[in-house]
Tab-separated table of C-alpha atoms in Angstrom:
chain	number	residue	atom	x	y	z
A	1	MET	CA	-17.724	14.473	17.620
A	2	HIS	CA	-19.180	14.227	14.101
A	3	LEU	CA	-18.022	10.606	13.588
A	4	GLY	CA	-20.632	9.459	16.017
A	5	ASN	CA	-21.038	6.105	14.536
A	6	GLU	CA	-18.412	3.538	15.852
A	7	ALA	CA	-17.909	1.992	12.310
A	8	CYS	CA	-17.087	5.571	10.942
A	9	ILE	CA	-14.608	6.132	13.585
A	10	GLN	CA	-12.851	2.945	13.038
A	11	GLN	CA	-12.802	3.378	9.221
A	12	TRP	CA	-11.300	6.715	9.881
A	13	TRP	CA	-8.537	5.343	11.928
A	14	HIS	CA	-7.957	2.560	9.602
A	15	MET	CA	-7.635	4.840	6.681
A	16	LEU	CA	-5.354	7.141	8.523
A	17	VAL	CA	-3.003	4.836	10.132
A	18	SER	CA	-3.056	1.898	7.761
A	19	VAL	CA	-3.365	3.634	4.384
A	20	VAL	CA	-2.473	7.269	4.376
A	21	LEU	CA	0.398	7.239	6.862
A	22	LYS	CA	1.782	4.005	5.210
A	23	ALA	CA	1.947	5.800	1.689
A	24	TYR	CA	5.572	6.456	2.178
A	25	THR	CA	6.325	6.973	-1.504
A	26	LEU	CA	3.395	9.306	-2.174
A	27	PRO	CA	5.403	12.438	-1.537
A	28	LEU	CA	7.762	11.470	-4.207
A	29	ARG	CA	5.188	10.272	-6.754
A	30	ARG	CA	2.138	12.438	-5.941
A	31	PRO	CA	3.340	15.218	-3.812
A	32	GLU	CA	0.210	17.439	-4.189
A	33	LEU	CA	-1.995	14.539	-2.942
A	34	ALA	CA	0.421	13.779	-0.109
A	35	ARG	CA	0.188	17.416	0.870
A	36	PHE	CA	-3.544	17.616	0.858
A	37	LEU	CA	-3.831	14.509	2.882
A	38	LEU	CA	-1.447	15.886	5.526
A	39	GLN	CA	-3.395	19.085	5.686
A	40	THR	CA	-6.610	17.308	5.925
A	41	ILE	CA	-5.360	15.329	8.933
A	42	THR	CA	-4.245	18.576	10.581
A	43	ALA	CA	-7.508	20.308	9.846
A	44	GLN	CA	-9.329	17.356	11.326
A	45	LEU	CA	-7.337	17.508	14.610
A	46	VAL	CA	-7.560	21.280	14.712
A	47	TYR	CA	-11.390	21.136	14.146
A	48	ASN	CA	-11.730	18.587	16.790
A	49	GLU	CA	-9.735	20.520	19.358
A	50	ARG	CA	-11.414	23.836	18.711
A	51	TYR	CA	-15.065	23.157	17.968
A	52	LEU	CA	-16.118	19.785	19.378
A	53	ASP	CA	-16.519	18.552	22.911
A	54	GLY	CA	-15.070	14.960	22.080
A	55	SER	CA	-12.302	14.089	19.838
A	56	VAL	CA	-11.322	11.214	17.744
A	57	LEU	CA	-8.260	10.912	19.973
A	58	ASP	CA	-10.424	10.065	22.739
A	59	TYR	CA	-11.955	7.100	21.121
A	60	GLY	CA	-9.105	4.787	22.849
A	61	PRO	CA	-5.646	5.074	24.102
A	62	SER	CA	-4.382	2.367	21.544
A	63	TYR	CA	-5.744	4.341	18.598
A	64	SER	CA	-3.749	7.537	19.781
A	65	ARG	CA	-0.587	5.506	20.348
A	66	ASP	CA	-1.018	3.956	16.995
A	67	LEU	CA	-1.352	7.336	15.262
A	68	ARG	CA	1.663	8.739	17.311
A	69	MET	CA	3.872	5.738	16.151
A	70	ALA	CA	2.536	6.083	12.587
A	71	LEU	CA	3.584	9.775	12.531
A	72	ILE	CA	6.940	9.011	13.868
A	73	VAL	CA	7.684	6.405	11.088
A	74	TYR	CA	6.051	8.577	8.431
A	75	LYS	CA	8.272	11.497	9.388
A	76	ARG	CA	11.294	9.194	9.203
A	77	ARG	CA	10.434	7.970	5.773
A	78	LEU	CA	9.475	11.492	4.641
A	79	ASN	CA	12.764	12.797	5.721
A	80	GLU	CA	14.652	9.993	3.918
A	81	VAL	CA	12.864	10.800	0.634
A	82	LEU	CA	13.488	14.557	0.888
A	83	LEU	CA	16.969	14.293	1.920
A	84	THR	CA	17.640	11.892	-0.922
A	85	LEU	CA	16.117	14.424	-3.324
A	86	ASN	CA	18.145	17.182	-1.748
A	87	SER	CA	18.241	20.149	-4.244
A	88	LEU	CA	16.324	18.085	-6.874
A	89	ALA	CA	13.144	18.216	-4.800
A	90	THR	CA	10.364	20.059	-6.635
A	91	PRO	CA	8.520	22.924	-4.901
A	92	GLU	CA	5.425	20.474	-4.448
A	93	GLN	CA	7.605	17.919	-2.592
A	94	ALA	CA	9.144	20.465	-0.326
A	95	ALA	CA	5.419	21.631	0.296
A	96	VAL	CA	4.762	18.159	1.738
A	97	GLY	CA	7.648	18.586	4.136
A	98	GLN	CA	5.967	22.030	5.157
A	99	ALA	CA	2.574	20.358	5.556
A	100	PHE	CA	3.891	17.741	7.845
A	101	SER	CA	5.856	20.305	9.953
A	102	GLU	CA	2.409	22.092	10.448
A	103	LEU	CA	0.917	18.753	11.434
A	104	GLU	CA	3.902	18.051	13.749
A	105	THR	CA	3.464	21.472	15.373
A	106	TRP	CA	-0.249	20.682	16.193
A	107	VAL	CA	0.319	17.407	17.658
A	108	TRP	CA	3.086	18.744	19.808
A	109	LYS	CA	0.279	20.509	21.665
A	110	PHE	CA	-0.972	17.042	22.757
A	111	GLY	CA	2.421	16.339	24.192
A	112	TRP	CA	3.457	14.080	21.444
A	113	ASP	CA	7.187	14.178	20.363
A	114	ILE	CA	7.522	12.705	16.901
A	115	ARG	CA	11.043	13.656	16.082
A	116	SER	CA	12.833	11.087	14.076
A	117	ASP	CA	15.547	10.786	16.699
A	118	TYR	CA	13.242	8.536	18.916
A	119	LEU	CA	15.096	6.731	21.563
A	120	ARG	CA	14.938	2.987	21.328
A	121	LYS	CA	17.416	1.773	24.033
A	122	GLY	CA	19.032	3.445	26.780
A	123	LYS	CA	19.710	3.796	30.524
A	124	THR	CA	17.494	5.795	32.822
A	125	MET	CA	17.795	6.471	36.535
A	126	LEU	CA	15.095	5.768	38.900
A	127	GLU	CA	14.107	7.979	41.926
A	128	ASP	CA	16.229	5.963	44.305
A	129	GLY	CA	19.319	6.514	42.036
A	130	GLU	CA	19.324	3.027	40.540
A	131	GLU	CA	20.189	2.973	36.912
A	132	VAL	CA	18.269	0.635	34.687
A	133	GLU	CA	18.435	-0.265	30.998
A	134	LEU	CA	15.263	0.116	29.045
A	135	GLU	CA	14.382	-0.955	25.519
A	136	MET	CA	11.295	0.551	23.760
A	137	ASP	CA	9.470	-1.721	21.390
A	138	ASP	CA	7.231	0.938	20.037
A	139	LEU	CA	9.149	1.040	16.584
A	140	GLU	CA	9.992	-2.625	16.442
A	141	ALA	CA	8.330	-2.559	13.078
A	142	GLU	CA	11.024	-0.342	11.842
A	143	ASP	CA	13.998	-2.603	12.366
A	144	GLU	CA	14.975	-6.176	11.415
A	145	ARG	CA	13.312	-7.648	14.350
A	146	GLY	CA	9.981	-6.317	13.460
A	147	GLU	CA	7.373	-7.104	10.655
A	148	PHE	CA	10.022	-6.528	7.999
A	149	ALA	CA	12.361	-9.170	9.206
A	150	ALA	CA	13.162	-11.802	6.736
A	151	THR	CA	11.307	-15.086	7.121
A	152	VAL	CA	11.751	-18.439	5.589
A	153	VAL	CA	8.601	-19.863	3.894
A	154	GLU	CA	7.960	-23.280	2.387
A	155	LEU	CA	7.032	-23.291	-1.246
A	156	ASP	CA	5.056	-25.917	-3.320
A	157	GLU	CA	5.989	-27.268	-6.603
A	158	SER	CA	4.667	-24.241	-8.463
A	159	GLY	CA	6.691	-21.850	-6.257
A	160	LYS	CA	3.567	-20.570	-4.197
A	161	GLN	CA	3.815	-20.316	-0.342
A	162	LYS	CA	2.314	-23.610	1.033
A	163	ASP	CA	0.487	-22.237	4.172
A	164	LEU	CA	-1.667	-19.586	2.299
A	165	VAL	CA	-5.426	-19.969	1.809
A	166	SER	CA	-6.242	-20.898	-1.661
A	167	TRP	CA	-9.612	-21.275	-3.535
A	168	ASP	CA	-8.106	-23.175	-6.430
């Protein structure tokens, strides 16, 4: 693995999961940059798999899980953007969808299913025939119960949130 330094690996993961794959409007505003970033992610994963003994995916199970979840959410948002544009999408914006499809094809080789129809809640049958209801909280941030849920905050006289740190 070329990112042998732990700080470099953590920075790579942070940039990937917290910045690049959270830039949901980038395909709309800067489609060429979005396409290049997706192609770079794909190239990194392909290179790791083909030419290196270790992989950034081996760094920790939580990192791989976070990447898989970020890809699922990014795909949902990308589909929303492209479907909203419909026939008005530029060739550059359509190329972002193609670049993501190539990335999706590659991660499928890891056994990752990042289709947007990810099951959140349902019943499954155990080996003994008993049916149990399950709810997956992997995508909790995507619904109203997650980080996007409305919250009530207390404001001071000037309209600023009271419990924030201030250097004034």
